């Protein structure tokens, strides 16, 4: 098996015709359970959750209309939020820029564009050296309109229409946990005050626990902003009516307990870095957030939501909110509406309850991201992958399972995978870094889930950390911290535009996408582990309808490994990619066949730092 000159990094996949699947025993009284064949024939997930996402911050992708760079505001950067020399301020990207470059996004095989929040933000927060702009979209003041820095509601409608015309869905990144930082406290302190020491009080001064009401089944107590909270909320006169819808301007709609320490109850009750934390246990907040996002579903042909900061909101809220949005979308002709949440944890015991109890369709798969990084970048044994995938049962509900998880390698908060590689492999040459990057992409694309490409990763972006250091624009920049970034697979610097469809990672992702499209079992097939041994992790993807099995074996060692995989006795396999040269001109496949032994073993040699 030899590495091709470009495209897919030796991702050789074996496919075999399987014998007929076993049938269960004859019916008896009481009836026997369904046969294995009948159960296996059920689709692993419903038809409209097979996506390949491209995640993009509108401000950092392309500047289609320089006239909206200041968002219609005047003054200095502290008034407009625009400063192309500062990584914490607006750079000028907008919705028109995305619309103009849809073919570039489509060329990766993208089926769904995930937009970072596009709703109107407070343009600047903080003072002096701590000042920063809302270019990322997470400091919302007006949930009813597009931020003028990104364009207009009409620009959004046009983007969705054009994307749909090219066969791509559009997902909104939405927030229910907080708004922009507008509410302050009269005490002047922002230290968190616990419910145990400082309980909520009714308007009559009676202590109560808000968690007793979070399921919406009991009437919430009457409260008063002047005496209910441990911190006394205060809103500057100039900002008393800043937020929209108007109910968001009532300070009694927030927890008002001070800044979260991200531990214990404060993870749900505290302000996220000062952002006004909504009192999501209140029924008015639940219904208010339902109405906000139902209107976006009604007014725009949006296909689904990615939901921010999910683990910082009480579970009762999600059960009510997700159910309401599902039902609303279904009533408006979108039974396939898909919602996945950000639960920032590498522990499946933390992430999975938001699917099983919270009723979301999926979460961002931080546990698998952590395992792929450990395996592909840090050289951890295959058991790191096996342990996470072995927990897939945790996500099973009447409407969802682990096959719908949204998988990724890095993001705009934690950092880019290219940056992780440089951190984990100091001194490694570019060839090794690219090989490990390809290995990680192959694991993400060929295993269960909906893969995400973070805008710029297909161009080899790295960065020196997370947050602002991982939010480089694809258009030419003047930001010093980005100009000195190394970009993998190219001699280009951030001083130039980066829309290179010949970049080796762009080409690999495009090839992986085509491979999966040509062989749908690699996206939907039943996944089962076949080997977890040191540097090698192998699994099968099986299509029970065609009785076809695909074998994928990964090797994170720097030398080849020859292993034996369990396979149906006598089953014949052919290499789909990375094997001997095709015998038919222009054929993407090898016609050579390899048979499993009568004992049910298939011998495979897995090259270094790749999949086979």
Coordinates of C-alpha atoms in Angstrom, one line a residue:
X1 CA 0.0 0.0 0.0
X2 CA 1.6 3.2 -1.1
X3 CA 0.9 6.8 -0.2
X4 CA -0.7 8.7 -3.1
X5 CA 1.0 11.9 -4.2
X6 CA -1.9 14.0 -3.1
X7 CA -5.4 13.8 -1.7
X8 CA -6.4 11.0 0.7
X9 CA -3.4 10.1 2.9
X10 CA -3.3 6.3 2.2
X11 CA -6.7 5.8 3.7
X12 CA -7.0 2.2 2.5
X13 CA -10.4 0.7 3.3
X14 CA -11.3 -2.9 2.8
X15 CA -14.7 -4.0 1.7
X16 CA -16.1 -7.5 1.6
X17 CA -19.3 -9.3 0.7
X18 CA -20.7 -10.8 3.9
X19 CA -22.6 -14.0 4.3
X20 CA -26.3 -13.6 5.1
X21 CA -26.9 -12.2 8.5
X22 CA -28.3 -14.6 11.1
X23 CA -32.0 -14.8 11.7
X24 CA -33.6 -15.1 15.1
X25 CA -35.5 -18.0 16.4
X26 CA -39.0 -18.8 15.4
X27 CA -41.8 -17.0 17.2
X28 CA -43.0 -18.4 20.5
X29 CA -45.3 -17.4 23.3
X30 CA -44.4 -14.9 24.6
X31 CA -43.1 -13.6 21.3
X32 CA -39.3 -13.8 20.9
X33 CA -37.4 -10.5 20.5
X34 CA -36.7 -9.3 16.9
X35 CA -34.0 -11.1 15.1
X36 CA -30.5 -9.7 14.9
X37 CA -31.0 -9.2 11.2
X38 CA -34.2 -7.2 11.7
X39 CA -32.6 -5.0 14.3
X40 CA -29.5 -4.5 12.2
X41 CA -31.6 -3.5 9.2
X42 CA -32.9 -0.5 11.1
X43 CA -31.0 2.6 10.1
X44 CA -28.4 3.8 12.6
X45 CA -29.9 7.3 12.5
X46 CA -32.6 9.0 10.7
X47 CA -32.1 10.1 7.1
X48 CA -31.5 13.8 7.6
X49 CA -28.7 13.9 10.1
X50 CA -25.9 12.8 7.9
X51 CA -23.9 16.0 7.7
X52 CA -20.4 17.3 7.1
X53 CA -20.2 20.7 8.8
X54 CA -18.1 23.7 8.0
X55 CA -17.9 26.0 11.0
X56 CA -17.3 29.7 10.2
X57 CA -17.1 32.9 12.2
X58 CA -18.6 35.4 9.7
X59 CA -16.2 38.1 10.8
X60 CA -13.2 36.0 10.0
X61 CA -14.1 34.3 6.6
X62 CA -14.5 36.9 3.8
X63 CA -15.3 40.6 3.5
X64 CA -18.0 40.8 0.9
X65 CA -19.1 44.4 1.7
X66 CA -16.7 46.8 3.3
X67 CA -19.5 49.3 3.7
X68 CA -20.8 47.4 6.8
X69 CA -17.4 47.0 8.5
X70 CA -18.3 49.5 11.3
X71 CA -21.8 48.1 11.7
X72 CA -23.2 51.6 10.9
X73 CA -21.5 53.1 13.9
X74 CA -19.2 56.1 14.0
X75 CA -16.3 57.0 16.2
X76 CA -13.2 55.2 17.5
X77 CA -12.8 51.4 17.6
X78 CA -14.3 51.5 21.1
X79 CA -17.5 52.8 19.5
X80 CA -17.6 50.8 16.3
X81 CA -15.7 47.6 17.4
X82 CA -13.6 47.7 14.2
X83 CA -9.8 47.4 14.3
X84 CA -8.2 45.2 11.7
X85 CA -4.9 45.3 13.6
X86 CA -6.3 43.8 16.8
X87 CA -7.3 40.1 17.1
X88 CA -10.0 41.0 19.6
X89 CA -11.9 43.4 17.3
X90 CA -14.0 43.2 14.1
X91 CA -12.0 42.4 11.0
X92 CA -14.7 43.1 8.4
X93 CA -16.0 39.6 7.4
X94 CA -19.7 39.4 6.7
X95 CA -22.6 37.2 5.4
X96 CA -22.1 38.5 1.8
X97 CA -18.5 37.3 2.0
X98 CA -19.7 33.8 2.8
X99 CA -22.3 33.8 0.1
X100 CA -19.7 34.9 -2.5
X101 CA -17.5 31.9 -1.6
X102 CA -20.0 29.1 -1.2
X103 CA -18.2 27.1 -4.0
X104 CA -15.1 27.1 -1.9
X105 CA -17.0 25.7 1.0
X106 CA -18.9 23.2 -1.1
X107 CA -15.6 22.0 -2.6
X108 CA -14.7 20.4 0.7
X109 CA -17.8 18.2 0.4
X110 CA -19.6 20.3 2.9
X111 CA -23.3 19.5 3.4
X112 CA -24.0 22.0 6.2
X113 CA -22.6 25.4 7.2
X114 CA -22.6 26.2 10.9
X115 CA -22.5 30.0 11.4
X116 CA -21.2 31.4 14.7
X117 CA -23.9 33.7 16.2
X118 CA -25.1 36.3 13.8
X119 CA -27.4 38.2 16.1
X120 CA -26.8 41.9 17.1
X121 CA -24.1 42.2 19.7
X122 CA -22.9 44.9 22.1
X123 CA -20.0 46.1 19.9
X124 CA -17.4 46.5 22.7
X125 CA -17.1 45.3 26.3
X126 CA -14.4 46.0 28.8
X127 CA -12.1 49.0 29.2
X128 CA -8.6 49.9 28.4
X129 CA -6.4 46.9 27.7
X130 CA -9.3 44.6 28.5
X131 CA -11.6 46.1 25.8
X132 CA -12.7 43.6 23.2
X133 CA -15.4 43.5 20.5
X134 CA -18.3 41.2 19.9
X135 CA -17.0 40.0 16.5
X136 CA -17.5 36.4 17.7
X137 CA -21.3 36.9 18.2
X138 CA -21.6 35.7 21.8
X139 CA -22.5 39.1 23.4
X140 CA -26.1 39.4 22.2
X141 CA -28.2 42.5 22.9
X142 CA -30.8 42.0 20.2
X143 CA -32.0 38.5 19.5
X144 CA -34.3 39.7 16.7
X145 CA -31.9 41.0 14.0
X146 CA -28.6 40.3 12.3
X147 CA -25.7 42.3 13.6
X148 CA -25.1 45.2 11.2
X149 CA -21.4 44.3 11.1
X150 CA -22.4 41.1 9.3
X151 CA -25.1 42.6 7.1
X152 CA -28.9 42.5 7.2
X153 CA -31.7 40.0 7.7
X154 CA -32.1 40.1 3.9
X155 CA -28.4 39.1 3.5
X156 CA -29.0 36.2 5.8
X157 CA -32.0 35.1 3.8
X158 CA -30.0 35.3 0.6
X159 CA -27.1 33.2 2.1
X160 CA -29.5 30.5 3.2
X161 CA -31.2 30.5 -0.2
X162 CA -27.9 30.3 -2.2
X163 CA -26.5 27.6 0.2
X164 CA -29.7 25.5 -0.2
X165 CA -29.4 25.9 -4.0
X166 CA -25.9 24.3 -3.8
X167 CA -27.2 21.4 -1.6
X168 CA -25.9 22.8 1.7
X169 CA -27.9 23.3 4.9
X170 CA -27.4 26.3 7.2
X171 CA -27.2 26.0 11.0
X172 CA -27.4 28.9 13.5
X173 CA -25.2 29.0 16.6
X174 CA -27.7 30.1 19.3
X175 CA -27.4 31.2 23.0
X176 CA -29.9 30.8 25.8
X177 CA -27.6 31.0 28.8
X178 CA -26.7 34.7 28.8
X179 CA -26.8 38.0 27.1
X180 CA -24.2 40.8 26.8
X181 CA -22.8 42.3 30.0
X182 CA -25.3 45.1 30.8
X183 CA -26.4 44.3 34.4
X184 CA -24.0 45.4 37.2
X185 CA -24.3 45.1 40.9
X186 CA -24.8 47.9 43.4
X187 CA -22.4 46.2 45.9
X188 CA -19.5 46.7 43.5
X189 CA -18.4 43.1 44.0
X190 CA -18.8 40.3 41.5
X191 CA -17.7 37.4 43.7
X192 CA -20.1 34.5 43.5
X193 CA -22.6 34.1 46.4
X194 CA -24.0 30.5 46.9
X195 CA -27.6 29.5 47.3
X196 CA -26.8 27.8 50.6
X197 CA -25.5 31.0 52.2
X198 CA -27.7 33.4 50.2
X199 CA -31.0 31.8 49.1
X200 CA -33.4 33.4 46.7
X201 CA -36.2 35.2 48.5
X202 CA -39.8 35.7 47.4
X203 CA -41.1 39.2 47.2
X204 CA -42.4 38.6 50.7
X205 CA -38.9 37.6 52.0
X206 CA -39.4 33.8 52.1
X207 CA -36.4 31.7 51.0
X208 CA -36.9 29.2 48.1
X209 CA -34.8 27.0 45.9
X210 CA -35.3 27.7 42.2
X211 CA -34.3 24.2 41.2
X212 CA -37.6 23.0 42.7
X213 CA -39.3 24.8 39.8
X214 CA -37.0 24.1 36.9
X215 CA -39.2 21.4 35.3
X216 CA -41.9 23.9 34.8
X217 CA -44.5 21.9 36.7
X218 CA -45.0 24.2 39.7
X219 CA -45.8 27.8 39.8
X220 CA -42.7 29.9 40.2
X221 CA -42.8 32.2 43.3
X222 CA -43.4 36.0 42.8
X223 CA -40.1 37.8 43.1
X224 CA -38.8 41.4 43.4
X225 CA -35.5 42.6 42.0
X226 CA -34.8 44.8 45.0
X227 CA -34.9 41.9 47.6
X228 CA -34.8 38.5 45.8
X229 CA -31.1 38.3 44.8
X230 CA -27.9 38.0 46.8
X231 CA -26.5 40.8 44.5
X232 CA -28.6 43.9 43.8
X233 CA -28.9 44.3 40.1
X234 CA -28.2 47.8 38.6
X235 CA -28.5 48.8 35.0
X236 CA -27.1 52.1 33.6
X237 CA -29.8 54.5 32.5
X238 CA -28.4 54.6 28.9
X239 CA -28.8 50.8 28.6
X240 CA -32.2 50.2 30.4
X241 CA -33.8 49.4 27.0
X242 CA -30.8 48.1 25.1
X243 CA -31.9 44.5 24.8
X244 CA -34.6 43.0 22.6
X245 CA -37.1 41.4 23.1
X246 CA -38.1 43.8 25.8
X247 CA -38.5 41.2 28.6
X248 CA -34.6 40.8 28.6
X249 CA -34.4 44.3 30.1
X250 CA -35.9 43.1 33.3
X251 CA -33.0 42.5 35.8
X252 CA -35.3 40.0 37.6
X253 CA -34.8 37.6 34.6
X254 CA -31.2 36.9 35.7
X255 CA -29.5 35.0 38.4
X256 CA -27.7 38.0 39.9
X257 CA -25.2 35.9 42.0
X258 CA -21.9 37.1 40.7
X259 CA -19.3 35.6 38.4
X260 CA -19.2 31.8 37.9
X261 CA -16.2 29.9 39.3
X262 CA -17.2 27.1 36.8
X263 CA -17.4 24.7 39.7
X264 CA -20.4 23.4 41.6
X265 CA -23.7 25.3 41.4
X266 CA -21.9 28.4 40.1
X267 CA -21.5 26.6 36.7
X268 CA -25.2 27.0 36.1
X269 CA -26.0 30.0 38.3
X270 CA -23.0 32.4 37.9
X271 CA -22.3 35.0 35.2
X272 CA -20.0 33.6 32.5
X273 CA -17.1 36.0 32.6
X274 CA -19.5 38.8 33.6
X275 CA -22.1 38.1 30.9
X276 CA -25.6 38.5 32.3
X277 CA -26.7 34.9 33.3
X278 CA -30.4 34.3 32.5
X279 CA -32.5 32.8 35.3
X280 CA -33.4 29.8 33.1
X281 CA -35.4 28.1 35.9
X282 CA -38.0 30.9 35.5
X283 CA -40.9 29.9 33.1
X284 CA -40.8 33.4 31.6
X285 CA -37.2 32.8 30.5
X286 CA -38.0 29.3 29.1
X287 CA -41.0 30.6 27.1
X288 CA -39.2 33.8 26.1
X289 CA -36.3 31.8 24.6
X290 CA -38.7 29.4 22.9
X291 CA -40.4 32.3 21.2
X292 CA -37.1 34.0 20.1
X293 CA -35.9 30.9 18.3
X294 CA -39.3 29.8 17.0
X295 CA -39.4 33.1 15.2
X296 CA -36.1 32.5 13.5
X297 CA -37.4 29.0 12.5
X298 CA -40.6 30.6 11.2
X299 CA -39.0 33.6 9.3
X300 CA -35.9 31.8 7.9
X301 CA -35.4 28.4 6.3
X302 CA -32.8 27.5 8.9
X303 CA -32.0 23.7 9.2
X304 CA -30.9 23.4 12.8
X305 CA -29.1 24.9 15.8
X306 CA -25.8 24.5 17.5
X307 CA -26.4 25.6 21.1
X308 CA -23.8 27.4 23.1
X309 CA -22.8 26.8 26.8
X310 CA -25.3 24.0 27.3
X311 CA -23.8 22.6 30.5
X312 CA -24.2 26.1 32.1
X313 CA -28.0 25.8 32.0
X314 CA -30.2 23.7 34.2
X315 CA -31.3 20.4 32.7
X316 CA -35.0 21.2 33.2
X317 CA -34.7 24.1 30.8
X318 CA -33.3 21.9 28.0
X319 CA -36.0 19.3 28.4
X320 CA -38.7 21.9 27.9
X321 CA -36.9 24.1 25.3
X322 CA -35.7 21.4 23.0
X323 CA -39.0 19.6 23.1
X324 CA -40.8 22.9 22.2
X325 CA -38.5 23.7 19.4
X326 CA -38.7 20.2 17.9
X327 CA -42.5 20.3 17.9
X328 CA -42.6 23.8 16.5
X329 CA -40.2 23.0 13.7
X330 CA -42.1 19.8 12.9
X331 CA -45.4 21.8 12.7
X332 CA -43.7 24.1 10.2
X333 CA -42.6 21.3 7.9
X334 CA -39.2 20.5 9.3
X335 CA -39.4 17.2 11.1
X336 CA -35.7 16.8 10.4
X337 CA -34.7 19.9 12.4
X338 CA -31.4 19.0 14.2
X339 CA -30.1 20.5 17.4
X340 CA -26.7 19.8 19.0
X341 CA -25.2 21.4 22.1
X342 CA -21.8 22.5 23.3
X343 CA -21.1 20.5 26.5
X344 CA -17.5 21.3 27.2
X345 CA -16.3 18.1 28.8
X346 CA -14.3 15.1 27.8
X347 CA -16.4 12.8 30.0
X348 CA -19.2 10.9 28.3
X349 CA -21.0 10.8 31.7
X350 CA -21.2 14.6 31.6
X351 CA -22.1 15.0 27.9
X352 CA -24.6 12.2 27.3
X353 CA -27.4 13.3 29.7
X354 CA -28.1 16.4 27.6
X355 CA -29.2 13.9 24.9
X356 CA -31.0 11.4 27.1
X357 CA -32.6 13.8 29.6
X358 CA -32.2 17.2 27.9
X359 CA -33.7 15.9 24.6
X360 CA -31.1 17.4 22.3
X361 CA -30.3 15.4 19.2
X362 CA -26.5 15.3 19.9
X363 CA -23.7 17.1 21.6
X364 CA -20.3 18.3 20.3
X365 CA -18.2 15.2 20.9
X366 CA -15.5 16.6 23.2
X367 CA -14.8 13.1 24.5
X368 CA -13.9 11.8 21.0
X369 CA -12.0 15.0 20.2
X370 CA -9.8 14.4 23.3
X371 CA -9.2 10.8 22.4
X372 CA -8.3 11.5 18.7
X373 CA -5.9 14.2 19.8
X374 CA -4.3 11.8 22.4
X375 CA -4.0 9.1 19.8
X376 CA -3.0 11.0 16.6
X377 CA -1.1 13.8 18.1
X378 CA 0.3 12.6 21.4
X379 CA 0.8 8.9 20.5
X380 CA -1.5 7.5 23.1
X381 CA -2.4 3.8 22.8
X382 CA -5.5 2.7 20.9
X383 CA -7.3 2.1 24.2
X384 CA -8.0 5.9 24.4
X385 CA -10.2 5.6 21.3
X386 CA -11.7 2.3 22.4
X387 CA -12.8 3.7 25.8
X388 CA -14.7 6.6 24.4
X389 CA -16.3 4.7 21.6
X390 CA -17.2 2.0 24.1
X391 CA -19.4 4.5 25.8
X392 CA -21.6 5.1 22.7
X393 CA -24.5 3.3 24.4
X394 CA -24.9 6.3 26.7
X395 CA -26.4 8.5 24.0
X396 CA -29.2 6.1 23.0
X397 CA -32.8 7.4 23.2
X398 CA -36.0 7.0 21.4
X399 CA -34.9 9.6 18.8
X400 CA -31.1 9.7 19.0
X401 CA -27.8 7.7 19.3
X402 CA -24.1 8.2 19.1
X403 CA -24.1 8.1 15.3
X404 CA -25.6 11.6 15.4
X405 CA -22.8 13.0 17.6
X406 CA -21.0 16.0 16.0
X407 CA -17.3 15.3 15.9
X408 CA -14.4 17.7 15.5
X409 CA -10.6 18.1 16.1
X410 CA -10.4 21.6 17.4
X411 CA -12.4 24.8 17.5
X412 CA -12.5 28.6 18.1
X413 CA -12.5 28.2 21.9
X414 CA -10.0 25.5 22.7
X415 CA -7.6 26.0 19.8
X416 CA -6.9 24.4 16.4
X417 CA -5.7 20.9 15.8
X418 CA -2.7 22.2 13.9
X419 CA -1.8 24.2 17.1
X420 CA -2.2 21.0 19.2
X421 CA 0.2 19.2 16.9
X422 CA 2.9 21.8 17.3
X423 CA 2.4 21.8 21.1
X424 CA 2.4 18.0 21.3
X425 CA 5.3 17.4 18.8
X426 CA 7.8 20.2 19.4
X427 CA 10.6 19.9 16.9
X428 CA 8.7 17.5 14.6
X429 CA 9.1 18.2 10.9
X430 CA 6.2 19.3 8.6
X431 CA 5.9 15.9 7.0
X432 CA 5.2 14.2 10.3
X433 CA 2.8 17.0 11.4
X434 CA 0.8 16.7 8.2
X435 CA 0.8 12.9 8.4
X436 CA -0.6 13.1 11.9
X437 CA -3.2 15.7 10.8
X438 CA -4.3 13.4 8.0
X439 CA -4.6 10.5 10.4
X440 CA -6.8 12.6 12.7
X441 CA -9.0 13.7 9.8
X442 CA -9.4 10.0 8.6
X443 CA -10.4 8.9 12.1
X444 CA -13.0 11.7 12.3
X445 CA -14.4 11.1 8.8
X446 CA -14.5 7.3 8.8
X447 CA -15.9 6.7 12.3
X448 CA -19.4 7.4 13.4
X449 CA -20.7 11.0 13.8
X450 CA -21.1 14.2 11.8
X451 CA -17.6 15.7 11.2
X452 CA -16.9 19.4 11.5
X453 CA -14.1 21.3 9.6
X454 CA -13.3 24.5 11.4
X455 CA -12.8 27.3 8.9
X456 CA -9.0 27.6 8.2
X457 CA -8.1 24.1 9.3
X458 CA -8.3 23.0 5.7
X459 CA -5.6 25.6 5.0
X460 CA -3.2 24.4 7.7
X461 CA -3.8 27.2 10.3
X462 CA -2.2 26.6 13.6
X463 CA -2.2 29.4 16.2
X464 CA -0.5 29.7 19.6
X465 CA -3.5 28.8 21.7
X466 CA -7.3 29.0 22.1
X467 CA -9.9 31.8 21.9
X468 CA -8.5 34.9 20.0
X469 CA -5.3 33.0 19.1
X470 CA -7.4 30.4 17.1
X471 CA -9.6 32.9 15.2
X472 CA -7.5 33.8 12.2
X473 CA -9.3 35.2 9.2
X474 CA -9.0 33.5 5.8
X475 CA -8.5 36.9 4.2
X476 CA -5.2 38.7 4.5
X477 CA -4.6 40.1 7.9
X478 CA -2.5 42.9 9.5
X479 CA -2.6 41.3 13.0
X480 CA 1.0 40.6 14.3
X481 CA 0.0 37.6 16.3
X482 CA -1.4 35.9 13.2
X483 CA 1.4 37.0 10.8
X484 CA 4.0 35.0 12.8
X485 CA 1.8 31.8 12.8
X486 CA 3.2 28.8 11.0
X487 CA 0.8 27.4 8.5
X488 CA 1.1 23.7 7.7
X489 CA 1.4 22.5 4.1
X490 CA 2.2 25.9 2.6
X491 CA 4.8 28.6 2.4
X492 CA 2.0 31.2 2.4
X493 CA 1.7 33.5 5.4
X494 CA -1.3 35.2 7.0
X495 CA -0.5 38.3 5.0
X496 CA -2.2 36.6 2.0
X497 CA -5.7 35.3 1.4
X498 CA -6.1 31.6 2.1
X499 CA -8.7 30.1 -0.2
X500 CA -6.3 27.6 -1.8
X501 CA -8.2 24.6 -3.1
X502 CA -4.9 22.8 -3.8
X503 CA -3.7 22.9 -0.2
X504 CA -3.0 19.3 0.8
X505 CA -5.4 19.4 3.7
X506 CA -8.2 20.9 1.6
X507 CA -7.6 18.1 -1.0
X508 CA -7.5 15.4 1.6
X509 CA -10.8 16.5 3.2
X510 CA -12.4 16.8 -0.2
X511 CA -11.2 13.2 -1.1
X512 CA -12.4 11.9 2.3
X513 CA -15.8 13.4 1.7
X514 CA -16.1 11.9 -1.8
X515 CA -15.0 8.5 -0.4
X516 CA -17.7 8.6 2.3
X517 CA -20.3 9.8 -0.3
X518 CA -19.4 7.0 -2.6
X519 CA -19.6 4.4 0.2
X520 CA -22.4 5.5 2.5
X521 CA -21.8 2.7 5.0
X522 CA -18.6 4.7 6.0
X523 CA -21.0 7.4 7.3
X524 CA -24.0 5.3 8.4
X525 CA -22.8 1.7 8.7
X526 CA -23.0 -0.1 12.1
X527 CA -19.6 0.5 13.8
X528 CA -18.0 -2.3 15.7
X529 CA -14.5 -2.6 17.2
X530 CA -12.2 -5.2 15.7
X531 CA -8.9 -4.5 17.4
X532 CA -7.4 -2.2 20.0
X533 CA -3.7 -3.2 20.3
X534 CA -1.0 -0.7 21.1
X535 CA -0.7 1.6 18.1
X536 CA -3.4 0.0 16.1
X537 CA -7.1 0.7 16.4
X538 CA -9.4 -1.1 13.9
X539 CA -13.2 -1.1 13.4
X540 CA -15.8 -2.3 10.9
X541 CA -18.6 -0.3 9.3
X542 CA -21.3 -2.7 8.2
X543 CA -24.3 -2.0 5.9
X544 CA -26.8 -4.8 6.7
X545 CA -29.0 -4.0 3.8
X546 CA -26.3 -4.8 1.2
X547 CA -24.4 -7.2 3.5
X548 CA -21.2 -5.2 2.9
X549 CA -18.5 -4.6 5.5
X550 CA -15.8 -2.0 5.5
X551 CA -12.7 -2.4 7.7
X552 CA -10.7 0.6 8.8
X553 CA -7.4 0.1 10.7
X554 CA -5.4 3.1 12.1
X555 CA -1.8 3.1 13.2
X556 CA -0.2 6.0 15.1
X557 CA 3.2 4.4 15.2
X558 CA 6.1 5.7 13.1
X559 CA 6.7 2.2 11.7
X560 CA 4.2 -0.1 9.9
X561 CA 2.3 -2.7 11.9
X562 CA 1.0 -6.1 10.6
X563 CA -2.1 -7.2 12.5
X564 CA -4.8 -9.8 12.3
X565 CA -8.4 -8.6 12.3
X566 CA -11.5 -10.6 13.0
X567 CA -13.5 -11.1 9.8
X568 CA -16.1 -13.5 8.4
X569 CA -14.4 -16.8 7.4
X570 CA -13.5 -16.7 3.8
X571 CA -14.8 -13.2 3.2
X572 CA -13.0 -11.5 0.3
X573 CA -11.8 -7.9 0.7
X574 CA -10.6 -5.4 -1.8
X575 CA -8.7 -2.2 -1.1
X576 CA -10.6 0.9 -1.9
X577 CA -7.7 3.3 -1.5
X578 CA -4.0 3.3 -0.7
X579 CA -3.4 -0.2 -2.0
X580 CA -1.8 -1.5 -5.3
X581 CA -2.2 0.7 -8.4
X582 CA -5.5 0.3 -10.1
X583 CA -5.6 -2.2 -12.9
X584 CA -8.2 -0.3 -14.8
X585 CA -7.2 3.2 -16.1
X586 CA -8.7 6.0 -14.1
X587 CA -10.4 3.6 -11.7
X588 CA -10.2 4.8 -8.0
X589 CA -10.2 1.2 -6.9
X590 CA -7.9 -1.8 -6.9
X591 CA -9.3 -5.0 -8.3
X592 CA -7.1 -7.1 -6.1
X593 CA -8.9 -9.3 -3.5
X594 CA -7.7 -10.6 -0.2
X595 CA -9.5 -13.3 1.6
X596 CA -10.0 -13.9 5.4
X597 CA -8.7 -17.3 6.6
X598 CA -11.1 -20.2 7.3
X599 CA -10.5 -19.3 11.0
X600 CA -11.9 -15.8 10.4
X601 CA -8.7 -13.8 10.4
X602 CA -7.6 -11.1 7.9
X603 CA -4.0 -10.1 7.9
X604 CA -3.4 -6.4 7.3
X605 CA -0.3 -4.3 7.2
X606 CA -1.0 -0.8 8.4
X607 CA 1.5 1.8 7.2
X608 CA 2.9 4.3 9.7
X609 CA 0.8 7.3 10.8
X610 CA -2.2 6.5 8.6
X611 CA -5.3 4.4 8.2
X612 CA -5.7 1.3 6.1

